[in-house]
Coordinates of C-alpha atoms in Angstrom, one line a residue:
Chain R
X351 CA 48.2 -2.7 9.4
X352 CA 47.0 -0.6 6.5
X353 CA 44.1 1.7 7.1
X354 CA 41.1 1.7 4.8
X355 CA 40.7 5.0 3.0
X356 CA 38.7 5.2 -0.2
X357 CA 37.5 8.4 -1.7
X358 CA 36.0 8.4 -5.2
X359 CA 33.6 10.5 -7.2
X360 CA 31.5 8.9 -9.9
X361 CA 28.5 9.2 -12.2
X362 CA 26.0 6.4 -12.8
X363 CA 25.6 5.6 -16.5
X364 CA 22.7 3.7 -18.0
X365 CA 25.0 0.7 -18.5
X366 CA 26.0 0.8 -14.8
X367 CA 22.3 0.9 -13.8
X368 CA 21.4 -2.0 -16.1
X369 CA 24.4 -4.0 -14.8
X370 CA 23.4 -3.3 -11.2
X371 CA 19.8 -4.4 -11.9
X372 CA 21.1 -7.7 -13.3
X373 CA 23.4 -8.2 -10.3
X374 CA 20.6 -7.4 -7.9
X375 CA 18.3 -10.0 -9.5
X376 CA 21.1 -12.5 -9.4
X377 CA 21.4 -11.9 -5.6
X378 CA 17.6 -11.9 -4.9
X379 CA 16.8 -15.0 -6.9
X380 CA 18.0 -18.2 -5.2
X381 CA 20.0 -20.6 -7.4
X382 CA 17.5 -23.4 -6.5
X383 CA 14.7 -21.5 -8.2
X384 CA 16.6 -21.5 -11.5
X385 CA 17.4 -25.2 -11.2
X386 CA 13.8 -26.0 -10.3
X387 CA 12.5 -23.9 -13.3
X388 CA 14.8 -25.6 -15.7
X389 CA 14.0 -29.1 -14.5
X390 CA 10.2 -28.4 -14.6
X391 CA 10.5 -26.8 -18.0
X392 CA 12.4 -29.8 -19.4
X393 CA 9.9 -32.3 -17.9
X394 CA 6.9 -30.3 -19.2
X395 CA 8.4 -30.1 -22.8
X396 CA 9.4 -33.7 -22.9
X397 CA 6.0 -34.9 -21.6
X398 CA 4.2 -32.6 -24.0
X399 CA 6.1 -33.7 -27.0
X400 CA 5.9 -37.4 -26.2
X401 CA 2.2 -37.1 -25.5
X402 CA 1.6 -35.0 -28.7
X403 CA 3.3 -37.7 -30.8
X404 CA 1.7 -40.8 -29.1
X405 CA -1.7 -39.7 -27.8
X406 CA -4.0 -37.8 -30.1
X407 CA -7.4 -39.2 -29.4
X408 CA -9.3 -36.0 -29.3
X409 CA -8.9 -32.3 -30.0
X410 CA -9.0 -31.5 -26.3
X411 CA -5.9 -33.7 -25.8
X412 CA -4.1 -32.0 -28.6
X413 CA -4.9 -28.6 -27.1
X414 CA -3.8 -29.9 -23.7
X415 CA -0.4 -31.1 -24.9
X416 CA 0.1 -27.9 -26.9
X417 CA -0.5 -25.8 -23.8
X418 CA 1.9 -28.1 -21.9
X419 CA 4.7 -27.6 -24.4
X420 CA 4.2 -23.8 -24.4
X421 CA 4.2 -23.6 -20.6
X422 CA 7.3 -25.9 -20.6
X423 CA 9.2 -23.7 -23.0
X424 CA 8.3 -20.5 -21.1
X425 CA 9.3 -22.0 -17.7
X426 CA 12.6 -23.4 -19.3
X427 CA 13.7 -20.2 -20.8
X428 CA 12.3 -17.9 -18.0
X429 CA 15.5 -17.2 -16.0
X430 CA 17.9 -17.5 -18.9
X431 CA 16.2 -15.4 -21.5
X432 CA 12.9 -13.8 -20.6
X433 CA 13.8 -12.5 -17.1
X434 CA 17.2 -10.8 -18.0
X435 CA 15.7 -9.2 -21.1
X436 CA 12.8 -7.9 -19.1
X437 CA 15.1 -6.6 -16.4
X438 CA 17.3 -4.8 -18.9
X439 CA 14.3 -3.2 -20.5
X440 CA 12.8 -2.1 -17.2
X441 CA 16.1 -0.8 -15.9
X442 CA 16.8 1.1 -19.0
X443 CA 13.3 2.7 -18.9
X444 CA 13.7 3.5 -15.2
X445 CA 17.1 5.2 -15.8
X446 CA 15.6 7.4 -18.5
X447 CA 12.7 8.3 -16.3
X448 CA 14.9 9.1 -13.3
X449 CA 17.9 10.5 -15.1
X450 CA 17.7 13.7 -13.0
X451 CA 18.4 11.7 -9.8
X452 CA 20.8 9.2 -11.2
X453 CA 22.9 11.7 -13.2
X454 CA 24.0 13.4 -10.0
X455 CA 27.6 12.9 -9.1
X456 CA 28.1 10.6 -6.1
X457 CA 31.0 10.7 -3.7
X458 CA 32.0 7.6 -1.9
X459 CA 34.0 7.6 1.3
X460 CA 35.0 4.5 3.1
X461 CA 37.2 4.5 6.2
X462 CA 37.9 1.8 8.7
X463 CA 34.6 2.0 10.4
X464 CA 32.3 4.2 8.3
X465 CA 30.6 4.1 5.0
X466 CA 29.5 7.3 3.4
X467 CA 27.9 8.2 0.1
X468 CA 26.8 11.8 -0.7
X469 CA 25.1 13.5 -3.6
X470 CA 23.1 16.6 -4.0
X471 CA 19.9 14.9 -2.9
X472 CA 21.1 12.1 -0.8
X473 CA 23.6 11.6 2.0
X474 CA 24.2 8.6 4.1
X475 CA 27.0 8.1 6.7
X476 CA 26.6 4.9 8.7
X477 CA 29.0 2.9 10.8
X478 CA 30.0 -0.5 9.4
X479 CA 27.9 -2.3 12.0
X480 CA 24.7 -0.8 10.5
X481 CA 25.3 -2.3 7.1
X482 CA 23.4 -5.5 6.5
X483 CA 25.5 -7.0 3.8
X484 CA 28.1 -6.0 1.1
X485 CA 27.6 -7.9 -2.2
X486 CA 30.1 -8.0 -5.0
X487 CA 28.4 -8.6 -8.3
X488 CA 29.9 -8.9 -11.8
X489 CA 30.0 -5.2 -12.3
X490 CA 28.9 -3.6 -9.1
X491 CA 29.3 -3.4 -5.3
X492 CA 26.0 -3.3 -3.4
X493 CA 26.0 -2.0 0.1
X494 CA 22.8 -3.2 1.8
X495 CA 21.3 -1.0 4.5
X496 CA 18.6 -3.6 5.3
X497 CA 17.6 -6.8 3.6
X498 CA 16.0 -4.9 0.7
X499 CA 17.5 -1.4 0.3
X500 CA 21.0 -0.9 -0.9
X501 CA 23.4 1.6 -2.4
X502 CA 25.6 0.6 -5.2
X503 CA 28.8 1.7 -6.8
X504 CA 30.0 0.5 -10.2
X505 CA 33.2 -1.5 -10.1
X506 CA 34.7 0.7 -12.8
X507 CA 34.7 3.6 -10.3
X508 CA 37.2 2.0 -8.0
X509 CA 40.7 0.5 -8.8
X510 CA 42.0 -2.9 -7.9
X511 CA 43.6 -1.7 -4.7
X512 CA 40.3 -0.1 -3.6
X513 CA 38.4 -3.3 -4.4
X514 CA 40.7 -5.1 -2.0
X515 CA 40.0 -2.4 0.6
X516 CA 36.3 -2.8 0.2
X517 CA 36.5 -6.5 0.7
X518 CA 38.6 -5.9 3.8
X519 CA 36.1 -3.3 5.0
X520 CA 33.2 -5.7 4.4
X521 CA 34.8 -8.5 6.5
X522 CA 32.2 -11.2 7.4
X523 CA 29.4 -9.2 5.6
X524 CA 31.0 -9.8 2.2
X525 CA 29.3 -12.0 -0.3
X526 CA 30.5 -12.7 -3.8
X527 CA 27.9 -13.5 -6.4
Chain J
X452 CA 7.7 17.2 19.1
X453 CA 6.1 19.7 16.7
X454 CA 8.4 22.6 15.8
X455 CA 6.6 24.5 13.2
X456 CA 3.2 24.5 11.5
X457 CA 2.4 26.8 8.6
X458 CA -0.6 26.6 6.4
X459 CA 0.5 29.5 4.2
X460 CA 1.5 28.0 0.9
X461 CA 3.7 30.9 0.0
X462 CA 6.1 30.2 2.9
X463 CA 8.9 27.8 1.9
X464 CA 8.4 25.4 4.8
X465 CA 4.9 24.0 5.0
X466 CA 5.4 22.0 8.2
X467 CA 8.1 20.0 10.0
X468 CA 7.9 17.3 12.5
X469 CA 9.8 14.3 14.0
X470 CA 8.7 11.0 12.7
X471 CA 9.2 7.5 14.1
X472 CA 7.7 4.5 12.2
X473 CA 6.7 1.3 13.9
X474 CA 7.0 -2.1 12.5
X475 CA 3.3 -2.6 11.7
X476 CA 3.2 0.8 10.0
X477 CA 6.2 0.0 7.8
X478 CA 4.7 -3.4 7.0
X479 CA 1.5 -1.8 5.8
X480 CA 3.5 0.7 3.8
X481 CA 5.5 -2.1 2.2
X482 CA 2.3 -3.9 1.4
X483 CA 1.1 -0.8 -0.5
X484 CA 4.5 -0.5 -2.2
X485 CA 4.3 -4.1 -3.3
X486 CA 0.9 -3.5 -4.8
X487 CA 2.2 -0.5 -6.7
X488 CA 5.6 -1.6 -7.8
X489 CA 6.3 -5.1 -6.4
X490 CA 5.3 -8.6 -7.1
X491 CA 1.6 -7.9 -6.3
X492 CA 1.5 -5.3 -9.1
X493 CA -1.2 -6.4 -11.6
X494 CA -2.3 -9.3 -9.3
X495 CA -5.8 -9.0 -10.6
X496 CA -4.7 -9.7 -14.2
X497 CA -2.4 -12.5 -13.1
X498 CA -5.0 -14.2 -11.0
X499 CA -7.6 -13.7 -13.8
X500 CA -5.2 -15.5 -16.2
X501 CA -4.9 -18.4 -13.9
X502 CA -8.6 -18.4 -13.2
X503 CA -9.3 -18.6 -17.0
X504 CA -6.7 -21.4 -17.3
X505 CA -8.4 -23.3 -14.5
X506 CA -11.8 -22.9 -16.4
X507 CA -10.2 -24.2 -19.6
X508 CA -8.7 -27.2 -17.8
X509 CA -12.0 -27.8 -16.1
X510 CA -13.8 -27.7 -19.5
X511 CA -11.3 -30.2 -20.9
X512 CA -11.8 -32.5 -17.9
X513 CA -15.6 -32.3 -18.3
X514 CA -15.4 -33.0 -22.0
X515 CA -13.3 -36.1 -21.2
X516 CA -15.8 -37.1 -18.5
X517 CA -13.2 -36.7 -15.7
X518 CA -11.2 -39.6 -17.0
X519 CA -8.0 -38.6 -15.3
X520 CA -6.0 -41.6 -16.7
X521 CA -6.5 -40.1 -20.2
X522 CA -5.5 -36.6 -19.4
X523 CA -3.6 -36.4 -16.1
X524 CA -1.7 -33.3 -17.1
X525 CA -5.0 -31.3 -17.3
X526 CA -5.8 -32.2 -13.7
X527 CA -2.3 -31.1 -12.6
X528 CA -2.5 -27.8 -14.6
X529 CA -5.9 -27.3 -13.1
X530 CA -4.6 -27.7 -9.5
X531 CA -1.6 -25.4 -10.2
X532 CA -3.8 -22.8 -11.8
X533 CA -6.2 -22.8 -8.9
X534 CA -3.2 -22.4 -6.5
X535 CA -1.7 -19.6 -8.5
X536 CA -5.1 -17.8 -8.6
X537 CA -5.3 -18.0 -4.8
X538 CA -1.6 -17.0 -4.5
X539 CA -2.0 -13.8 -6.4
X540 CA -5.3 -12.8 -4.8
X541 CA -4.6 -13.6 -1.1
X542 CA -1.2 -15.2 -0.3
X543 CA 1.0 -12.6 -2.0
X544 CA -0.4 -9.7 0.1
X545 CA 0.3 -11.6 3.3
X546 CA 3.8 -12.4 2.1
X547 CA 4.4 -8.7 1.3
X548 CA 3.5 -7.8 4.9
X549 CA 5.8 -10.4 6.3
X550 CA 8.6 -9.2 4.0
X551 CA 8.0 -5.6 5.2
X552 CA 8.4 -6.8 8.8
X553 CA 11.5 -8.6 7.9
X554 CA 13.0 -5.5 6.2
X555 CA 12.2 -3.4 9.3
X556 CA 13.8 -5.9 11.6
X557 CA 16.9 -6.1 9.4
X558 CA 17.4 -2.4 9.3
X559 CA 19.2 -0.2 11.9
X560 CA 17.8 3.0 10.4
X561 CA 14.1 2.4 9.8
X562 CA 13.3 2.4 13.5
X563 CA 15.2 5.6 14.2
X564 CA 13.6 9.0 14.6
X565 CA 13.7 11.1 11.5
X566 CA 13.0 14.8 11.1
X567 CA 10.7 15.6 8.2
X568 CA 10.6 19.1 6.6
X569 CA 7.8 19.5 4.1
X570 CA 8.7 22.3 1.7
X571 CA 6.7 23.7 -1.1
X572 CA 8.5 21.8 -3.8
X573 CA 10.3 19.0 -2.0
X574 CA 10.6 17.4 1.4
X575 CA 13.7 16.4 3.3
X576 CA 14.1 13.5 5.7
X577 CA 17.0 13.7 8.1
X578 CA 18.6 12.0 11.1
X579 CA 22.2 11.6 12.3
X580 CA 23.0 9.0 9.7
X581 CA 20.9 9.8 6.6
X582 CA 19.6 12.8 4.6
X583 CA 17.2 12.5 1.8
X584 CA 15.8 15.3 -0.4
X585 CA 12.9 14.3 -2.6
X586 CA 11.1 16.6 -5.0
X587 CA 7.3 16.0 -5.4
X588 CA 7.9 15.6 -9.2
X589 CA 9.9 12.4 -8.3
X590 CA 7.0 10.9 -6.4
X591 CA 5.1 8.3 -8.3
X592 CA 2.6 7.4 -5.6
X593 CA 1.3 9.2 -2.5
X594 CA -1.0 7.1 -0.6
X595 CA -2.9 8.1 2.6
X596 CA -4.4 5.6 4.9
X597 CA -6.0 6.1 8.3
X598 CA -2.6 5.6 10.0
X599 CA 0.1 6.6 7.5
X600 CA 1.2 8.6 4.5
X601 CA 3.2 6.5 2.1
X602 CA 5.4 8.4 -0.4
X603 CA 6.9 6.3 -3.1
X604 CA 9.4 7.6 -5.7
X605 CA 12.9 8.5 -6.5
X606 CA 15.8 6.2 -6.9
X607 CA 14.7 2.5 -6.8
X608 CA 11.1 3.6 -5.9
X609 CA 12.2 4.5 -2.3
X610 CA 9.5 4.3 0.3
X611 CA 9.0 7.1 2.8
X612 CA 6.5 6.6 5.6
X613 CA 4.9 9.3 7.7
X614 CA 3.1 8.1 10.7
X615 CA 0.0 10.1 11.7
X616 CA 0.8 9.2 15.3
X617 CA 3.6 11.7 15.1
X618 CA 1.4 14.5 13.7
X619 CA -1.1 16.7 15.3
X620 CA -4.6 16.6 13.9
X621 CA -4.0 20.0 12.2
X622 CA -0.8 18.8 10.7
X623 CA -2.4 15.6 9.4
X624 CA -5.1 17.6 7.7
X625 CA -2.7 20.1 6.4
X626 CA -0.5 17.4 4.9
X627 CA -3.5 15.6 3.4
X628 CA -4.6 18.8 1.7
X629 CA -1.2 19.8 0.6
X630 CA -0.3 16.4 -0.9
X631 CA -3.6 16.3 -2.6
X632 CA -3.1 19.7 -4.2
X633 CA 0.6 19.2 -4.9
X634 CA 0.5 15.6 -6.3
X635 CA -2.9 15.6 -8.0
X636 CA -2.3 12.5 -10.1
X637 CA -0.2 10.6 -7.6
X638 CA -2.3 11.2 -4.5
X639 CA -4.8 8.5 -3.4
X640 CA -6.7 8.0 -0.2
X641 CA -7.5 4.5 0.8
X642 CA -11.0 3.7 2.0
X643 CA -11.4 4.2 5.7
X644 CA -11.6 1.1 7.8
X645 CA -13.8 2.9 10.3
X646 CA -17.6 3.1 9.7
X647 CA -19.1 6.5 9.0
X648 CA -15.8 8.1 8.1

């Protein structure tokens, strides 16, 4: 049986960081939330428009339907437009603010039982059993130390064979987004 | 437990100690983190928005003499706004505490003993699995409560918790003074829960 042996050195670019933030949010937000928001948004917009056309007895009613349509549109587009744009903007700003930390070179080492990431200011070497989950996003691998904190590597930093090895290393802790 | 204590600011190491955080201390720290950078951030503004929305809806309902059959949506929006107002003011904080406890339980590292070295320009946190070096210039918030110091900053707004249980009285005072002088804009002391303090 082939042994797992990955050793890569990489830098995190702003694009990597933004991609990671999008993958992270994708993981943390349940799919049901998105469906509920879309359904609620559609219902609110439909109700608002129908009421606006048919029931206009007072100015208060018109204001009420107008507010309903605005809320509906906001809720409908929240996870598809507003949230990703917001995440990208925040991630980009955060990267610029923390460039001294993020522009350090990171070295990744994965063997059969250990996961190790080192940089000038941070080192972690934990046995596989201490990892909470390993998530494969669209552009990143996220190694969770607990249910909240994780370390990530951009997918571009590893080749296809190494991706397979990471999946093998993750075993039952592996989740694909 | 205590290895070295130095009040001399010119020496490189200010103090060093072993630190072990308990679940309730971490939960409290996470609650503080959530207030600063998490969902609870700006909760006053958010709850105020929903409070104003509730008032508007109430005004519309009053103008329509509470005839719910005419404007049922107003009543629904009023109820949702009132819930959201309460959610941001009270429920979210409780949720953050529970989440902090959940994170602590899910981690194999947070409950381990860490060795802290407080240097003049940075501090290091080390145990057999992890090593973190954090400069004070990276710290965005340094909060002191009666039980803990919470240092927030660095990559992904990492949270470092120092439990005062693990410090001597002198060390606690020294750290308090040092953080206050080193992180003037970031340091905050929460109001003491004990009377007369």
